[in-house]
PDB file of C-alpha atoms in Angstrom:
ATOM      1  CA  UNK A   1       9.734  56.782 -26.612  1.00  0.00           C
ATOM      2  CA  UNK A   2      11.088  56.850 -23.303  1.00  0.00           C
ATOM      3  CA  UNK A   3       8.582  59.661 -21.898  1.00  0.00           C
ATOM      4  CA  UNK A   4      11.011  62.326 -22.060  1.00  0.00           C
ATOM      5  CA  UNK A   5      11.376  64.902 -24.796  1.00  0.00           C
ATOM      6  CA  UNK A   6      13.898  67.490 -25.880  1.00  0.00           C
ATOM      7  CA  UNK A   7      13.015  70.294 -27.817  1.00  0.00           C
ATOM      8  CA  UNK A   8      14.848  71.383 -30.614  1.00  0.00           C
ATOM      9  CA  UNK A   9      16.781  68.155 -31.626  1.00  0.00           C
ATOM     10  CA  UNK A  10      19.531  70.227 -33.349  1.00  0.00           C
ATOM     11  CA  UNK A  11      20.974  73.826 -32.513  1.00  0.00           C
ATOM     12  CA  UNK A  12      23.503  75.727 -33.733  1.00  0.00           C
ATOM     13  CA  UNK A  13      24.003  79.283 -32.494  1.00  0.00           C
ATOM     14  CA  UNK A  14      27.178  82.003 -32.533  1.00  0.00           C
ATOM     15  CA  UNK A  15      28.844  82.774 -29.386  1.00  0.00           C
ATOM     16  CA  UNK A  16      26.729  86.018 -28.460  1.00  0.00           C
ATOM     17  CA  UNK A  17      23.685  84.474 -29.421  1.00  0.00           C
ATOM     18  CA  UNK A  18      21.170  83.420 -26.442  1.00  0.00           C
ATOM     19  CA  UNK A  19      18.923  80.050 -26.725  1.00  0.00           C
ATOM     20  CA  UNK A  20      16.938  77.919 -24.729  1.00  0.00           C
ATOM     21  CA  UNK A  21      16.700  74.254 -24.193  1.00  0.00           C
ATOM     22  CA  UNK A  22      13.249  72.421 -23.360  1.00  0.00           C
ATOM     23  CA  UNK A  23      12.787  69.396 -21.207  1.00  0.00           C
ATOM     24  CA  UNK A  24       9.348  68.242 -20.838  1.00  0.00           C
ATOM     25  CA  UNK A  25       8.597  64.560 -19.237  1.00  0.00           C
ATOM     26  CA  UNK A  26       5.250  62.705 -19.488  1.00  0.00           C
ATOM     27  CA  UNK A  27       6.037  60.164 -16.360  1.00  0.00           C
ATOM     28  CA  UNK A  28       4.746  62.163 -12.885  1.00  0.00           C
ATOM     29  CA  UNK A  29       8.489  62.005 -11.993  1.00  0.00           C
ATOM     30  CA  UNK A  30       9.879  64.702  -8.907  1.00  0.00           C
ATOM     31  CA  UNK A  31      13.088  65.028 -10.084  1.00  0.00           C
ATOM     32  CA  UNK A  32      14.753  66.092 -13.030  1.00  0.00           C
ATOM     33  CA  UNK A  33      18.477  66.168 -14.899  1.00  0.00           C
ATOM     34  CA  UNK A  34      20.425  67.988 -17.249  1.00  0.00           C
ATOM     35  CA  UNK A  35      23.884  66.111 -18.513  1.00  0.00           C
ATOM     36  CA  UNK A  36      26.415  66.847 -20.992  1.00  0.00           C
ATOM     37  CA  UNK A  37      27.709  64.505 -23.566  1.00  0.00           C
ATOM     38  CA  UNK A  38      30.920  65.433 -25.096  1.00  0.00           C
ATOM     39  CA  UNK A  39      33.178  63.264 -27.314  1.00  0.00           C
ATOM     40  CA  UNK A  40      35.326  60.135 -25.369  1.00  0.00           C
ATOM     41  CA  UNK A  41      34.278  61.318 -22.147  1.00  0.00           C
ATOM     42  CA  UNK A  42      31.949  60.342 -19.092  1.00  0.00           C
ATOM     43  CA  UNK A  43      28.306  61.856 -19.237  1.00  0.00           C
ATOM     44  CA  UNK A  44      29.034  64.887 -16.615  1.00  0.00           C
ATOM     45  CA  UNK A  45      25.814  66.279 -14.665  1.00  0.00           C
ATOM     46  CA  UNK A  46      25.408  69.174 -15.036  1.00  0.00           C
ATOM     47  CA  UNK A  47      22.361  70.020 -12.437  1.00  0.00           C
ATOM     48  CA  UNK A  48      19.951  68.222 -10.356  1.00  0.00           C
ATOM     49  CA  UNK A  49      16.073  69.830  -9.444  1.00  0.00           C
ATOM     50  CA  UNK A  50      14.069  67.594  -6.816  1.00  0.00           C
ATOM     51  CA  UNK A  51       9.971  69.315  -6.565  1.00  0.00           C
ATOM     52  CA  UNK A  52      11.717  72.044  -8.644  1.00  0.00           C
ATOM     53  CA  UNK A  53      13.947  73.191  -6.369  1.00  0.00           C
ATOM     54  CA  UNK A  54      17.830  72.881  -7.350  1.00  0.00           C
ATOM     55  CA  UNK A  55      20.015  70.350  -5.306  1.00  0.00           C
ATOM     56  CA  UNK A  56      23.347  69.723  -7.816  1.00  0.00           C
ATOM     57  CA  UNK A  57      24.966  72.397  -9.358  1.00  0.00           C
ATOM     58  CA  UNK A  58      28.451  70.499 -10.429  1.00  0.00           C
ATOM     59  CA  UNK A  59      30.177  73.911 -10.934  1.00  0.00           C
ATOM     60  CA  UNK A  60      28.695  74.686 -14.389  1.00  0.00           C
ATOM     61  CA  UNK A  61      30.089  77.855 -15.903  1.00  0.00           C
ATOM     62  CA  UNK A  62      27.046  81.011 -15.292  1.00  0.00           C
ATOM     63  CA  UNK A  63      26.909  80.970 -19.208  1.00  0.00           C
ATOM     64  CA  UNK A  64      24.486  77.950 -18.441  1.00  0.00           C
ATOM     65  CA  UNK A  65      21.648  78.572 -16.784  1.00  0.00           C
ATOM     66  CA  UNK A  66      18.825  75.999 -15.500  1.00  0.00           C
ATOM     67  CA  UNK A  67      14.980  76.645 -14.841  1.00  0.00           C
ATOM     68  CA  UNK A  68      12.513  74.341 -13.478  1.00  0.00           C
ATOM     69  CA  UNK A  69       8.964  75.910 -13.494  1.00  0.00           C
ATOM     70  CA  UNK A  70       7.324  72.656 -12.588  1.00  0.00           C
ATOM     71  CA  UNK A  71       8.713  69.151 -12.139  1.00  0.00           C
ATOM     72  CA  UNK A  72       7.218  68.525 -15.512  1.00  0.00           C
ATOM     73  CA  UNK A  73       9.294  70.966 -17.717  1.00  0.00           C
ATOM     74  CA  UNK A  74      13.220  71.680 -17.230  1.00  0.00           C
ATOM     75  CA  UNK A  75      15.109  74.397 -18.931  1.00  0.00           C
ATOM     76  CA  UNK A  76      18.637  75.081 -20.105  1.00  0.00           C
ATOM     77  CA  UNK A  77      19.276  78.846 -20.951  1.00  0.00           C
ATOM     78  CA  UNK A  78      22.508  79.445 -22.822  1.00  0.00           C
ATOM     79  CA  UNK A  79      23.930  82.631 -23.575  1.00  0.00           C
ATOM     80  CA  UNK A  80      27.552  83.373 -24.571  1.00  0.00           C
ATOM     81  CA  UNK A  81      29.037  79.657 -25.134  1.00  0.00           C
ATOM     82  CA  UNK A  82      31.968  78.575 -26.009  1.00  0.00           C
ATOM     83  CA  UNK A  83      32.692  76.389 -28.997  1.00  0.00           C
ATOM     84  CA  UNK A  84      34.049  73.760 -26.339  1.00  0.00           C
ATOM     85  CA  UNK A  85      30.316  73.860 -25.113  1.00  0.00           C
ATOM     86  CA  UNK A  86      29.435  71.933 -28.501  1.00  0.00           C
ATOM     87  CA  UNK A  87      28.253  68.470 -27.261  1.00  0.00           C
ATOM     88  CA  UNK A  88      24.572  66.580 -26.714  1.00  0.00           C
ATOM     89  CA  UNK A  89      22.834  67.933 -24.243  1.00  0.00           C
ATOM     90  CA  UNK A  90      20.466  64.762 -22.788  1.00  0.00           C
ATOM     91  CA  UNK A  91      17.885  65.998 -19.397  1.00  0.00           C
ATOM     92  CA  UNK A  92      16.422  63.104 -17.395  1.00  0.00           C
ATOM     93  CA  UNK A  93      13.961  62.208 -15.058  1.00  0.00           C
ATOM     94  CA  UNK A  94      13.124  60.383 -11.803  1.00  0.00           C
ATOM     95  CA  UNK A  95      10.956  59.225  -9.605  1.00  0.00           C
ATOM     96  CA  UNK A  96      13.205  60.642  -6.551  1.00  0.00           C
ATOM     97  CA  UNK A  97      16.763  60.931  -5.745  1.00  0.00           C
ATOM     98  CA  UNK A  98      17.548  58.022  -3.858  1.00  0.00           C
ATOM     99  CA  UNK A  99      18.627  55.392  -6.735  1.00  0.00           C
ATOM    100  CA  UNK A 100      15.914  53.081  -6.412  1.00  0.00           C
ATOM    101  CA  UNK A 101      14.129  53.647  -9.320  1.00  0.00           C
ATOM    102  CA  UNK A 102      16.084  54.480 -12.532  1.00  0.00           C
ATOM    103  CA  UNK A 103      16.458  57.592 -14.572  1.00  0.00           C
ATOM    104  CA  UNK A 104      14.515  58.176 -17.862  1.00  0.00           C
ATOM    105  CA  UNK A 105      16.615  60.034 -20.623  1.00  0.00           C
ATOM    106  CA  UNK A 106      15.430  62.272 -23.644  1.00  0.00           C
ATOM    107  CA  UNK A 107      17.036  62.033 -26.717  1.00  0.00           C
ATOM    108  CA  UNK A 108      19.236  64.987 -26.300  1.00  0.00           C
ATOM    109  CA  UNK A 109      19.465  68.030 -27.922  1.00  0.00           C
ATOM    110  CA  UNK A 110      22.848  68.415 -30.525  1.00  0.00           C
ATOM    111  CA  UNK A 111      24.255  71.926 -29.867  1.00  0.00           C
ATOM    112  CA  UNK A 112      27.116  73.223 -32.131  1.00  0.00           C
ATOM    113  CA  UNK A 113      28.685  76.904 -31.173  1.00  0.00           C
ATOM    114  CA  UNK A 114      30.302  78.367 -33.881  1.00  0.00           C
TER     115      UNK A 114
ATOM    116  CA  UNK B   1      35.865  58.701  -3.885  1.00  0.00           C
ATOM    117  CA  UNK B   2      33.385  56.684  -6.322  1.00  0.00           C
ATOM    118  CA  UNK B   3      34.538  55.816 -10.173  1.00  0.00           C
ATOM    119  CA  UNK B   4      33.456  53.214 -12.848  1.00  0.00           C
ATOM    120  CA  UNK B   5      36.120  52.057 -15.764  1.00  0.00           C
ATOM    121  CA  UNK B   6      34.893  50.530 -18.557  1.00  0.00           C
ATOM    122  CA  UNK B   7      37.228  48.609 -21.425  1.00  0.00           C
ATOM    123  CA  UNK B   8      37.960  51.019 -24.358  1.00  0.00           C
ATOM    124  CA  UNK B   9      35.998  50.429 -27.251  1.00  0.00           C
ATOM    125  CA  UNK B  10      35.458  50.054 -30.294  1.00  0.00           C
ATOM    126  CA  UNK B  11      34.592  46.682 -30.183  1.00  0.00           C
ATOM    127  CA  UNK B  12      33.636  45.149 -33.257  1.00  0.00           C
ATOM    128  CA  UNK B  13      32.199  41.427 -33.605  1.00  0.00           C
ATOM    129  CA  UNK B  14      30.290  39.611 -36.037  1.00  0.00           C
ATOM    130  CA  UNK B  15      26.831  38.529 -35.844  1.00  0.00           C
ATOM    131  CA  UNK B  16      26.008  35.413 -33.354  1.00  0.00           C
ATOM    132  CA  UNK B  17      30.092  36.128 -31.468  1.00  0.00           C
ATOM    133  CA  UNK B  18      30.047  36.223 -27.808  1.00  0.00           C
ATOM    134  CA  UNK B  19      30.123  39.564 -26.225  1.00  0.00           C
ATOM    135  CA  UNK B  20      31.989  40.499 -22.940  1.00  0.00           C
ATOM    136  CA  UNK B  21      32.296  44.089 -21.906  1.00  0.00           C
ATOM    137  CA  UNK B  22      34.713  44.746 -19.090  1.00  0.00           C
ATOM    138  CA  UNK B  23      33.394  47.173 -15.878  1.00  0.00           C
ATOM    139  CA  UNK B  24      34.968  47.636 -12.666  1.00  0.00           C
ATOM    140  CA  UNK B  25      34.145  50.092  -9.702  1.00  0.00           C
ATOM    141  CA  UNK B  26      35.493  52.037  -6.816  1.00  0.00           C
ATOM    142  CA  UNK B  27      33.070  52.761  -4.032  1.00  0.00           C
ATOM    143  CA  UNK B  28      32.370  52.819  -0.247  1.00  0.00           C
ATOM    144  CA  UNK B  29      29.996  50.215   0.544  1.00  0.00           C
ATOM    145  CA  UNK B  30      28.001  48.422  -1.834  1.00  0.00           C
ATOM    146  CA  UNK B  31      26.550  50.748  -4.595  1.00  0.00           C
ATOM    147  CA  UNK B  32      23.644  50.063  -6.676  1.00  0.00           C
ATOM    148  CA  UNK B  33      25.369  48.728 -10.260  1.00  0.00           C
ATOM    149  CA  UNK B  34      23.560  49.298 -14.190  1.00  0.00           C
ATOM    150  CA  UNK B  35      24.181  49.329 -17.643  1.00  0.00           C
ATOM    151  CA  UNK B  36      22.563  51.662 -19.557  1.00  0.00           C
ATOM    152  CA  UNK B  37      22.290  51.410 -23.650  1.00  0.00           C
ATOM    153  CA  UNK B  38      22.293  54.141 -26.029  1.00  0.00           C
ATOM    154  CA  UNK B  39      21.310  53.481 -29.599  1.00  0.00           C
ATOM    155  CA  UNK B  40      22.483  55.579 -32.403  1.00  0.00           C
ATOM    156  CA  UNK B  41      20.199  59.588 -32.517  1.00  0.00           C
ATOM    157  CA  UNK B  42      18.647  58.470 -28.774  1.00  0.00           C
ATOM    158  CA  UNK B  43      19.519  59.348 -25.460  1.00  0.00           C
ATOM    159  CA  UNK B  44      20.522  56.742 -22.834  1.00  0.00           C
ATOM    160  CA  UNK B  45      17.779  53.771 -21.552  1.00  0.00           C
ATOM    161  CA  UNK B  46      18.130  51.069 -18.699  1.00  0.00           C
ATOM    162  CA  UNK B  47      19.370  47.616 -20.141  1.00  0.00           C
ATOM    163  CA  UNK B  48      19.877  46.161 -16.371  1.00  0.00           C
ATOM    164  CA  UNK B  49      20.536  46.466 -12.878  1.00  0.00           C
ATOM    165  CA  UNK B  50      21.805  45.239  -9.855  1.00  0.00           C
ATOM    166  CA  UNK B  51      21.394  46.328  -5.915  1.00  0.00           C
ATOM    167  CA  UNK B  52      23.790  43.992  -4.116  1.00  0.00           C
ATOM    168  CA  UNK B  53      26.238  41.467  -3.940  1.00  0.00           C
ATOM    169  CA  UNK B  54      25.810  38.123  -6.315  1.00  0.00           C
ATOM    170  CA  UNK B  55      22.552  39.648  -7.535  1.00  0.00           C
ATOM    171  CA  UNK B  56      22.558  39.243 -11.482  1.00  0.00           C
ATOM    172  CA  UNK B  57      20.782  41.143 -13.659  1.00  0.00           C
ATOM    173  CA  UNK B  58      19.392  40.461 -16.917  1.00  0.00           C
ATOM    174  CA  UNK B  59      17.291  41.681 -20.013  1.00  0.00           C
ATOM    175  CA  UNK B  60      16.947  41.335 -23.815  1.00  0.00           C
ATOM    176  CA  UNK B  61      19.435  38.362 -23.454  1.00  0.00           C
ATOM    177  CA  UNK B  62      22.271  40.503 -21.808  1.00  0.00           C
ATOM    178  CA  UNK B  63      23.465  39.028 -18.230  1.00  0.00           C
ATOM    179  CA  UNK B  64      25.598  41.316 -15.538  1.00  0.00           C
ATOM    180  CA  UNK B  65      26.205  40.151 -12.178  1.00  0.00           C
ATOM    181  CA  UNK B  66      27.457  42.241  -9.077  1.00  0.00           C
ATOM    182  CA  UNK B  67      30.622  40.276  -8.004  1.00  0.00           C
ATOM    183  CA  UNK B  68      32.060  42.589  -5.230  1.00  0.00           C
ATOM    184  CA  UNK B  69      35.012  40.479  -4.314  1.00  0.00           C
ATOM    185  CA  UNK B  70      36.395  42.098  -7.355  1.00  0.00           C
ATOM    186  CA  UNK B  71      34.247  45.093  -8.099  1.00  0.00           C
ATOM    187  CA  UNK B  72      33.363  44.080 -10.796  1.00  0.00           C
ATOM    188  CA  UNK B  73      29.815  44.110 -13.028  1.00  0.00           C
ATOM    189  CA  UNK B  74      30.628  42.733 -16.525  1.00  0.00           C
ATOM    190  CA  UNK B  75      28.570  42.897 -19.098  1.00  0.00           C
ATOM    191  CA  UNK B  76      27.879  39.368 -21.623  1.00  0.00           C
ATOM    192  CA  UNK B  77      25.586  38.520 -24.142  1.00  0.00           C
ATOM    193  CA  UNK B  78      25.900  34.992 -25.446  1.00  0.00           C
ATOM    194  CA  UNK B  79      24.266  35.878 -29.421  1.00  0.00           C
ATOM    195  CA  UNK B  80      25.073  39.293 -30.654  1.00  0.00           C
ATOM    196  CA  UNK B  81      22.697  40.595 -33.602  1.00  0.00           C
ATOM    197  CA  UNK B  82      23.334  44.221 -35.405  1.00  0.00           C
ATOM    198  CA  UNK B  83      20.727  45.594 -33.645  1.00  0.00           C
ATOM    199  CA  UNK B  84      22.771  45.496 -30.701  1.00  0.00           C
ATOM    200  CA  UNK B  85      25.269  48.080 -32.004  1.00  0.00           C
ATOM    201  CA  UNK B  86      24.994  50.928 -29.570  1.00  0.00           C
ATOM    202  CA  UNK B  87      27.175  52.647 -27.203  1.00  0.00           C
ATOM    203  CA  UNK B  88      26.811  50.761 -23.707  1.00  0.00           C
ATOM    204  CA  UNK B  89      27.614  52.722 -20.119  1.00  0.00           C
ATOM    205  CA  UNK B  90      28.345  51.089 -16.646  1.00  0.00           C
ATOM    206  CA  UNK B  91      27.580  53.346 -13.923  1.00  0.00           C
ATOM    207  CA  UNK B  92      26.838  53.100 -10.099  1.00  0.00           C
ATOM    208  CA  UNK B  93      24.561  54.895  -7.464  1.00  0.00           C
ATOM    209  CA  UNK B  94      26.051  54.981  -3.577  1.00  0.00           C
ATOM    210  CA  UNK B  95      24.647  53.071  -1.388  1.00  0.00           C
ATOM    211  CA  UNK B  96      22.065  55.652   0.758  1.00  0.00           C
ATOM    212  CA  UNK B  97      22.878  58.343  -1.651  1.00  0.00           C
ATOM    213  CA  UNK B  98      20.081  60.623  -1.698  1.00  0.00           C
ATOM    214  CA  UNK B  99      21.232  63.153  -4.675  1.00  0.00           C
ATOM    215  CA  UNK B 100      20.448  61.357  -7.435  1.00  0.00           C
ATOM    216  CA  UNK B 101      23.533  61.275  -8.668  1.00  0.00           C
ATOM    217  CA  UNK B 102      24.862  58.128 -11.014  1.00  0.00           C
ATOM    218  CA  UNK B 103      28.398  57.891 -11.885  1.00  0.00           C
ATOM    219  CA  UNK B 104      29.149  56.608 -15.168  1.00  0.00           C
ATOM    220  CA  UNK B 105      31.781  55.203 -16.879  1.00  0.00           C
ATOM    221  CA  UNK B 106      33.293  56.732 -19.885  1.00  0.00           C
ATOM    222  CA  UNK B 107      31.116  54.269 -22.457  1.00  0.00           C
ATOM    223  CA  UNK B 108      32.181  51.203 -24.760  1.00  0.00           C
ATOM    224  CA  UNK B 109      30.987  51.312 -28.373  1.00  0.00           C
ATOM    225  CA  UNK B 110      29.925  47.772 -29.870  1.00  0.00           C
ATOM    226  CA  UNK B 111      29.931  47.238 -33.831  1.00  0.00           C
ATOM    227  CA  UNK B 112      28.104  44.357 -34.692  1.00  0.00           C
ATOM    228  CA  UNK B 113      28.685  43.154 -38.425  1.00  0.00           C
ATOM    229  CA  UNK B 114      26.423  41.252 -40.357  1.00  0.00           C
TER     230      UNK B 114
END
């Protein structure tokens, strides 16, 4: 239990569908990460929030699309994947952006797009 | 720009063998250096770290150190036991970065048989 959960564990949705990812850490952390995790190849970031505002968007297709209500709870909104979107989906925390203190990771959500 | 390479895995050793798992970096400066671990159905945790030059970092019996005359941050264990068999990431954070943004390598899996 690193502190950081993922809610649901497992997804699998059609290509028109529209889902949500949930992000929720536990830690009192400012910032906050989604990643993707696709076969054989570096974790890629995805986005960056710092006291929920955005500071990385690493030119993620609009199909993806990020909320941060709070620095507690982090949101992925999908809608119209494709099935080369199918991967783990892990979000992190930190205490701030500047390296010193290292990044907490959820278990990841498993998202298949059929 | 800033890149870690990590040896291609799988590797595969039996219980008590001697592990080495090759990283090397590309930076400006003298980035921040860690291996993370990521055990089967989890997302990604801190197994060490190190901030500069000849520092060595070390946990659960697993020994890095931050050799910058050849960019290098290799990771050893002297016992492995099953338990270890995860996939194991090398990644570095830029020296005064502020964005929060680790690069990681593309991930070695170890296989430890009994």
């Amino acid at each position: 239990e690193t502190g950081v959960t993922q809610t649901p564990r497992h997804l699998v949705m059609g290509m028109t569908n529209k889902k949500s990812l949930k992000c929720e850490q536990h830690l009192g952390h400012n910032a906050m990460y989604w990643y993707k995790q696709s076969a054989k190849k570096p974790l890629e970031l995805m986005f960056v929030y710092n006291f929920k505002e955005q500071t990385e968007n690493n030119s993620v297709p609009s199909r993806f699309s990020p909320e941060c209500p709070n620095s507690s709870h982090l949101f992925l909104h999908l809608h119209t994947l494709q099935p080369e979107d199918s991967a783990l989906y892990l979000c992190a925390s930190s205490q701030d952006l500047t390296g010193a203190y290292e990044q907490y990771f959820g278990p990841g959500t498993r998202l298949t797009v059929t | 720009g800033n890149s870690v390479t990590q040896m291609e895995g799988p590797v595969t050793l039996s219980e008590e063998a001697f592990l080495t798992i090759n990283c090397t970096y590309t930076a400006t400066g003298y980035p921040s250096l860690f291996w993370y671990v990521q055990y089967p159905g989890e997302g990604l945790q801190l197994l060490l770290k190190a901030t500069k030059a000849d520092d060595k970092g070390s946990n659960k019996g697993f020994e890095a150190t931050y050799r910058k005359e050849t960019t290098s941050f290799h990771l050893e264990k002297g016992s492995v036991q099953v338990s270890d068999s995860a996939v194991y990431f090398c990644a570095l954070f830029p020296r005064g970065g502020n964005t929060g943004k680790l690069i990681f390598g593309q991930g070695t899996t170890l296989q430890v048989k009994p």
